[in-house]
Amino acid sequence: MDKIGLARIDDRLIHGQVMSSWLGYVGSKEIIIVDDELYSDEFTKSIILISTSKSINVSIYDIDGGVEFLKNTEKRNLLLLAKSPVTFYRMLQKGIEIGKINLGGMVAAKNRTKLYKNIAISEYERQILKKIMEMGVNIYIQIVPDEKAISLTSVLGR
């Protein structure tokens, strides 16, 4: 069993789908959020920690802290969340092994174009996703566990 049960990109981080679907699917009670901005935002961080069920352990790290935690923990089957593919790319560069990444929700924004359903990416994010795939990581789209997974290569191309 791997340390990371599910690595997911979702700019909403913790929400109904994560709590009800993905945690049960992975069989985890442990969420690790890696996000530099959130780590520095005490107010938002406290809201996330207070609003999460007491039966779920949530930890929030910046990238360096997340890398250190993952390298040193004995815990298994963690649900690893990040808002952006850039976070996972930087973690991979720092030696964290991630075999596959679930590309969840990324909302439309001024510099983003629609990729698939509720996923919009910028040109920079597109290039980062391609770099991650070149590192041998399987990236797939699967909004909820009940849906069939779709390879990012079929939507994005290489």
PDB file of C-alpha atoms in Angstrom:
ATOM      1  CA  MET A   1       0.000   0.000   0.000  1.00  0.00           C
ATOM      2  CA  ASP A   2       1.365   3.408  -0.964  1.00  0.00           C
ATOM      3  CA  LYS A   3       1.691   6.441   1.250  1.00  0.00           C
ATOM      4  CA  ILE A   4      -0.493   8.328  -1.212  1.00  0.00           C
ATOM      5  CA  GLY A   5      -3.852   6.652  -1.762  1.00  0.00           C
ATOM      6  CA  LEU A   6      -5.064   9.482  -4.003  1.00  0.00           C
ATOM      7  CA  ALA A   7      -3.326  12.621  -5.280  1.00  0.00           C
ATOM      8  CA  ARG A   8      -5.935  15.095  -6.529  1.00  0.00           C
ATOM      9  CA  ILE A   9      -5.815  18.550  -8.066  1.00  0.00           C
ATOM     10  CA  ASP A  10      -8.911  20.467  -7.009  1.00  0.00           C
ATOM     11  CA  ASP A  11      -8.893  24.199  -6.436  1.00  0.00           C
ATOM     12  CA  ARG A  12     -11.790  23.892  -3.979  1.00  0.00           C
ATOM     13  CA  LEU A  13      -9.722  21.425  -1.929  1.00  0.00           C
ATOM     14  CA  ILE A  14     -12.172  19.998   0.633  1.00  0.00           C
ATOM     15  CA  HIS A  15     -15.818  19.905  -0.404  1.00  0.00           C
ATOM     16  CA  GLY A  16     -18.695  17.417  -0.564  1.00  0.00           C
ATOM     17  CA  GLN A  17     -17.206  15.178  -3.263  1.00  0.00           C
ATOM     18  CA  VAL A  18     -13.891  14.881  -1.458  1.00  0.00           C
ATOM     19  CA  MET A  19     -15.463  14.202   1.910  1.00  0.00           C
ATOM     20  CA  SER A  20     -18.204  11.820   0.848  1.00  0.00           C
ATOM     21  CA  SER A  21     -16.877  10.113  -2.258  1.00  0.00           C
ATOM     22  CA  TRP A  22     -13.111  10.116  -2.455  1.00  0.00           C
ATOM     23  CA  LEU A  23     -12.322   9.477   1.213  1.00  0.00           C
ATOM     24  CA  GLY A  24     -14.589   6.436   1.200  1.00  0.00           C
ATOM     25  CA  TYR A  25     -13.241   5.236  -2.128  1.00  0.00           C
ATOM     26  CA  VAL A  26      -9.642   5.496  -0.925  1.00  0.00           C
ATOM     27  CA  GLY A  27     -10.508   4.225   2.539  1.00  0.00           C
ATOM     28  CA  SER A  28      -8.711   7.087   4.228  1.00  0.00           C
ATOM     29  CA  LYS A  29      -9.295   9.260   7.276  1.00  0.00           C
ATOM     30  CA  GLU A  30      -6.292  11.458   6.520  1.00  0.00           C
ATOM     31  CA  ILE A  31      -6.176  14.493   4.214  1.00  0.00           C
ATOM     32  CA  ILE A  32      -2.919  16.257   3.442  1.00  0.00           C
ATOM     33  CA  ILE A  33      -3.294  19.638   1.741  1.00  0.00           C
ATOM     34  CA  VAL A  34      -0.206  21.147   0.146  1.00  0.00           C
ATOM     35  CA  ASP A  35      -0.538  24.787  -0.829  1.00  0.00           C
ATOM     36  CA  ASP A  36       1.920  27.607  -0.142  1.00  0.00           C
ATOM     37  CA  GLU A  37      -0.723  30.346  -0.137  1.00  0.00           C
ATOM     38  CA  LEU A  38      -3.178  28.494   2.116  1.00  0.00           C
ATOM     39  CA  TYR A  39      -0.387  27.530   4.510  1.00  0.00           C
ATOM     40  CA  SER A  40       0.308  31.244   5.082  1.00  0.00           C
ATOM     41  CA  ASP A  41      -3.379  32.192   5.434  1.00  0.00           C
ATOM     42  CA  GLU A  42      -4.231  31.499   9.074  1.00  0.00           C
ATOM     43  CA  PHE A  43      -7.865  32.570   8.730  1.00  0.00           C
ATOM     44  CA  THR A  44      -8.730  30.318   5.777  1.00  0.00           C
ATOM     45  CA  LYS A  45      -6.659  27.497   7.217  1.00  0.00           C
ATOM     46  CA  SER A  46      -8.626  27.672  10.477  1.00  0.00           C
ATOM     47  CA  ILE A  47     -11.952  27.618   8.607  1.00  0.00           C
ATOM     48  CA  ILE A  48     -10.919  24.454   6.741  1.00  0.00           C
ATOM     49  CA  LEU A  49      -9.723  22.760   9.913  1.00  0.00           C
ATOM     50  CA  ILE A  50     -12.840  23.724  11.923  1.00  0.00           C
ATOM     51  CA  SER A  51     -15.301  22.757   9.182  1.00  0.00           C
ATOM     52  CA  THR A  52     -13.889  19.282   8.627  1.00  0.00           C
ATOM     53  CA  SER A  53     -15.349  16.316  10.484  1.00  0.00           C
ATOM     54  CA  LYS A  54     -13.508  15.436  13.679  1.00  0.00           C
ATOM     55  CA  SER A  55     -13.177  11.871  12.391  1.00  0.00           C
ATOM     56  CA  ILE A  56     -10.925  13.122   9.559  1.00  0.00           C
ATOM     57  CA  ASN A  57      -7.382  14.272  10.254  1.00  0.00           C
ATOM     58  CA  VAL A  58      -6.467  17.267   8.059  1.00  0.00           C
ATOM     59  CA  SER A  59      -2.942  18.670   7.824  1.00  0.00           C
ATOM     60  CA  ILE A  60      -1.955  21.712   5.776  1.00  0.00           C
ATOM     61  CA  TYR A  61       1.606  22.243   4.564  1.00  0.00           C
ATOM     62  CA  ASP A  62       3.546  24.468   2.239  1.00  0.00           C
ATOM     63  CA  ILE A  63       5.393  22.594  -0.498  1.00  0.00           C
ATOM     64  CA  ASP A  64       8.617  22.106   1.469  1.00  0.00           C
ATOM     65  CA  GLY A  65       6.704  20.989   4.559  1.00  0.00           C
ATOM     66  CA  GLY A  66       4.554  18.603   2.524  1.00  0.00           C
ATOM     67  CA  VAL A  67       7.626  17.069   0.929  1.00  0.00           C
ATOM     68  CA  GLU A  68       9.298  16.652   4.314  1.00  0.00           C
ATOM     69  CA  PHE A  69       6.149  15.106   5.808  1.00  0.00           C
ATOM     70  CA  LEU A  70       5.715  12.634   2.942  1.00  0.00           C
ATOM     71  CA  LYS A  71       9.366  11.626   2.982  1.00  0.00           C
ATOM     72  CA  ASN A  72       9.291  10.925   6.726  1.00  0.00           C
ATOM     73  CA  THR A  73       5.811   9.604   7.463  1.00  0.00           C
ATOM     74  CA  GLU A  74       4.952   5.967   7.912  1.00  0.00           C
ATOM     75  CA  LYS A  75       1.265   6.715   7.314  1.00  0.00           C
ATOM     76  CA  ARG A  76      -0.388   5.064   4.335  1.00  0.00           C
ATOM     77  CA  ASN A  77      -3.317   5.664   2.029  1.00  0.00           C
ATOM     78  CA  LEU A  78      -3.270   9.449   2.404  1.00  0.00           C
ATOM     79  CA  LEU A  79      -5.549  11.709   0.382  1.00  0.00           C
ATOM     80  CA  LEU A  80      -3.185  14.365  -0.990  1.00  0.00           C
ATOM     81  CA  LEU A  81      -4.815  17.559  -2.251  1.00  0.00           C
ATOM     82  CA  ALA A  82      -3.395  20.545  -4.117  1.00  0.00           C
ATOM     83  CA  LYS A  83      -5.054  23.438  -5.924  1.00  0.00           C
ATOM     84  CA  SER A  84      -2.674  23.423  -8.863  1.00  0.00           C
ATOM     85  CA  PRO A  85      -0.605  21.044 -10.972  1.00  0.00           C
ATOM     86  CA  VAL A  86       2.347  23.315 -10.238  1.00  0.00           C
ATOM     87  CA  THR A  87       2.352  22.102  -6.622  1.00  0.00           C
ATOM     88  CA  PHE A  88       2.585  18.459  -7.662  1.00  0.00           C
ATOM     89  CA  TYR A  89       5.243  19.285 -10.251  1.00  0.00           C
ATOM     90  CA  ARG A  90       7.384  20.972  -7.601  1.00  0.00           C
ATOM     91  CA  MET A  91       6.865  18.025  -5.222  1.00  0.00           C
ATOM     92  CA  LEU A  92       7.928  15.588  -7.949  1.00  0.00           C
ATOM     93  CA  GLN A  93      11.037  17.689  -8.578  1.00  0.00           C
ATOM     94  CA  LYS A  94      11.844  17.404  -4.857  1.00  0.00           C
ATOM     95  CA  GLY A  95      11.711  13.607  -4.955  1.00  0.00           C
ATOM     96  CA  ILE A  96       8.147  12.730  -3.980  1.00  0.00           C
ATOM     97  CA  GLU A  97       6.935   9.707  -5.925  1.00  0.00           C
ATOM     98  CA  ILE A  98       3.442  10.091  -7.317  1.00  0.00           C
ATOM     99  CA  GLY A  99       2.345   7.432  -9.783  1.00  0.00           C
ATOM    100  CA  LYS A 100      -0.931   9.013 -10.771  1.00  0.00           C
ATOM    101  CA  ILE A 101      -2.807  12.248 -10.268  1.00  0.00           C
ATOM    102  CA  ASN A 102      -6.546  12.772 -10.382  1.00  0.00           C
ATOM    103  CA  LEU A 103      -7.378  16.038 -12.122  1.00  0.00           C
ATOM    104  CA  GLY A 104     -10.531  17.312 -10.443  1.00  0.00           C
ATOM    105  CA  GLY A 105     -12.124  20.731 -10.490  1.00  0.00           C
ATOM    106  CA  MET A 106     -10.243  23.777 -11.702  1.00  0.00           C
ATOM    107  CA  VAL A 107     -12.612  26.699 -12.154  1.00  0.00           C
ATOM    108  CA  ALA A 108     -12.710  29.012 -15.126  1.00  0.00           C
ATOM    109  CA  ALA A 109     -10.703  32.191 -14.711  1.00  0.00           C
ATOM    110  CA  LYS A 110      -9.544  35.058 -16.878  1.00  0.00           C
ATOM    111  CA  ASN A 111      -6.419  33.286 -18.144  1.00  0.00           C
ATOM    112  CA  ARG A 112      -7.940  29.789 -18.349  1.00  0.00           C
ATOM    113  CA  THR A 113      -9.771  28.002 -21.136  1.00  0.00           C
ATOM    114  CA  LYS A 114     -12.106  25.062 -20.772  1.00  0.00           C
ATOM    115  CA  LEU A 115     -10.399  21.689 -20.955  1.00  0.00           C
ATOM    116  CA  TYR A 116     -13.189  19.333 -19.888  1.00  0.00           C
ATOM    117  CA  LYS A 117     -16.507  19.867 -18.072  1.00  0.00           C
ATOM    118  CA  ASN A 118     -15.616  21.798 -14.889  1.00  0.00           C
ATOM    119  CA  ILE A 119     -11.888  21.899 -15.621  1.00  0.00           C
ATOM    120  CA  ALA A 120     -10.253  24.980 -17.097  1.00  0.00           C
ATOM    121  CA  ILE A 121      -6.503  25.474 -17.405  1.00  0.00           C
ATOM    122  CA  SER A 122      -4.094  28.189 -18.420  1.00  0.00           C
ATOM    123  CA  GLU A 123      -1.424  27.676 -21.050  1.00  0.00           C
ATOM    124  CA  TYR A 124       1.160  27.548 -18.259  1.00  0.00           C
ATOM    125  CA  GLU A 125      -0.819  24.827 -16.429  1.00  0.00           C
ATOM    126  CA  ARG A 126      -1.120  22.921 -19.712  1.00  0.00           C
ATOM    127  CA  GLN A 127       2.675  22.936 -20.069  1.00  0.00           C
ATOM    128  CA  ILE A 128       3.132  21.841 -16.430  1.00  0.00           C
ATOM    129  CA  LEU A 129       0.669  18.962 -16.897  1.00  0.00           C
ATOM    130  CA  LYS A 130       2.631  17.841 -19.954  1.00  0.00           C
ATOM    131  CA  LYS A 131       5.893  18.003 -17.984  1.00  0.00           C
ATOM    132  CA  ILE A 132       4.353  15.893 -15.212  1.00  0.00           C
ATOM    133  CA  MET A 133       3.234  13.289 -17.764  1.00  0.00           C
ATOM    134  CA  GLU A 134       6.748  13.299 -19.268  1.00  0.00           C
ATOM    135  CA  MET A 135       7.984  12.343 -15.775  1.00  0.00           C
ATOM    136  CA  GLY A 136       5.947   9.144 -16.106  1.00  0.00           C
ATOM    137  CA  VAL A 137       2.956  10.208 -14.008  1.00  0.00           C
ATOM    138  CA  ASN A 138      -0.471   9.068 -15.184  1.00  0.00           C
ATOM    139  CA  ILE A 139      -2.867  12.014 -15.016  1.00  0.00           C
ATOM    140  CA  TYR A 140      -6.543  11.247 -15.368  1.00  0.00           C
ATOM    141  CA  ILE A 141      -9.852  13.043 -15.048  1.00  0.00           C
ATOM    142  CA  GLN A 142     -12.418  11.515 -12.739  1.00  0.00           C
ATOM    143  CA  ILE A 143     -14.728  13.926 -10.970  1.00  0.00           C
ATOM    144  CA  VAL A 144     -16.247  11.265  -8.679  1.00  0.00           C
ATOM    145  CA  PRO A 145     -15.280   7.608  -8.188  1.00  0.00           C
ATOM    146  CA  ASP A 146     -18.473   6.365  -9.874  1.00  0.00           C
ATOM    147  CA  GLU A 147     -17.462   7.947 -13.192  1.00  0.00           C
ATOM    148  CA  LYS A 148     -15.114   6.278 -15.624  1.00  0.00           C
ATOM    149  CA  ALA A 149     -11.600   7.705 -15.522  1.00  0.00           C
ATOM    150  CA  ILE A 150     -10.487   9.536 -18.658  1.00  0.00           C
ATOM    151  CA  SER A 151      -6.805   9.776 -19.514  1.00  0.00           C
ATOM    152  CA  LEU A 152      -5.628  13.364 -19.722  1.00  0.00           C
ATOM    153  CA  THR A 153      -3.748  12.513 -22.931  1.00  0.00           C
ATOM    154  CA  SER A 154      -7.087  11.856 -24.661  1.00  0.00           C
ATOM    155  CA  VAL A 155      -8.230  15.392 -23.787  1.00  0.00           C
ATOM    156  CA  LEU A 156      -4.975  17.312 -23.746  1.00  0.00           C
ATOM    157  CA  GLY A 157      -2.803  15.521 -26.265  1.00  0.00           C
ATOM    158  CA  ARG A 158       0.971  15.374 -25.917  1.00  0.00           C
TER     159      ARG A 158
END
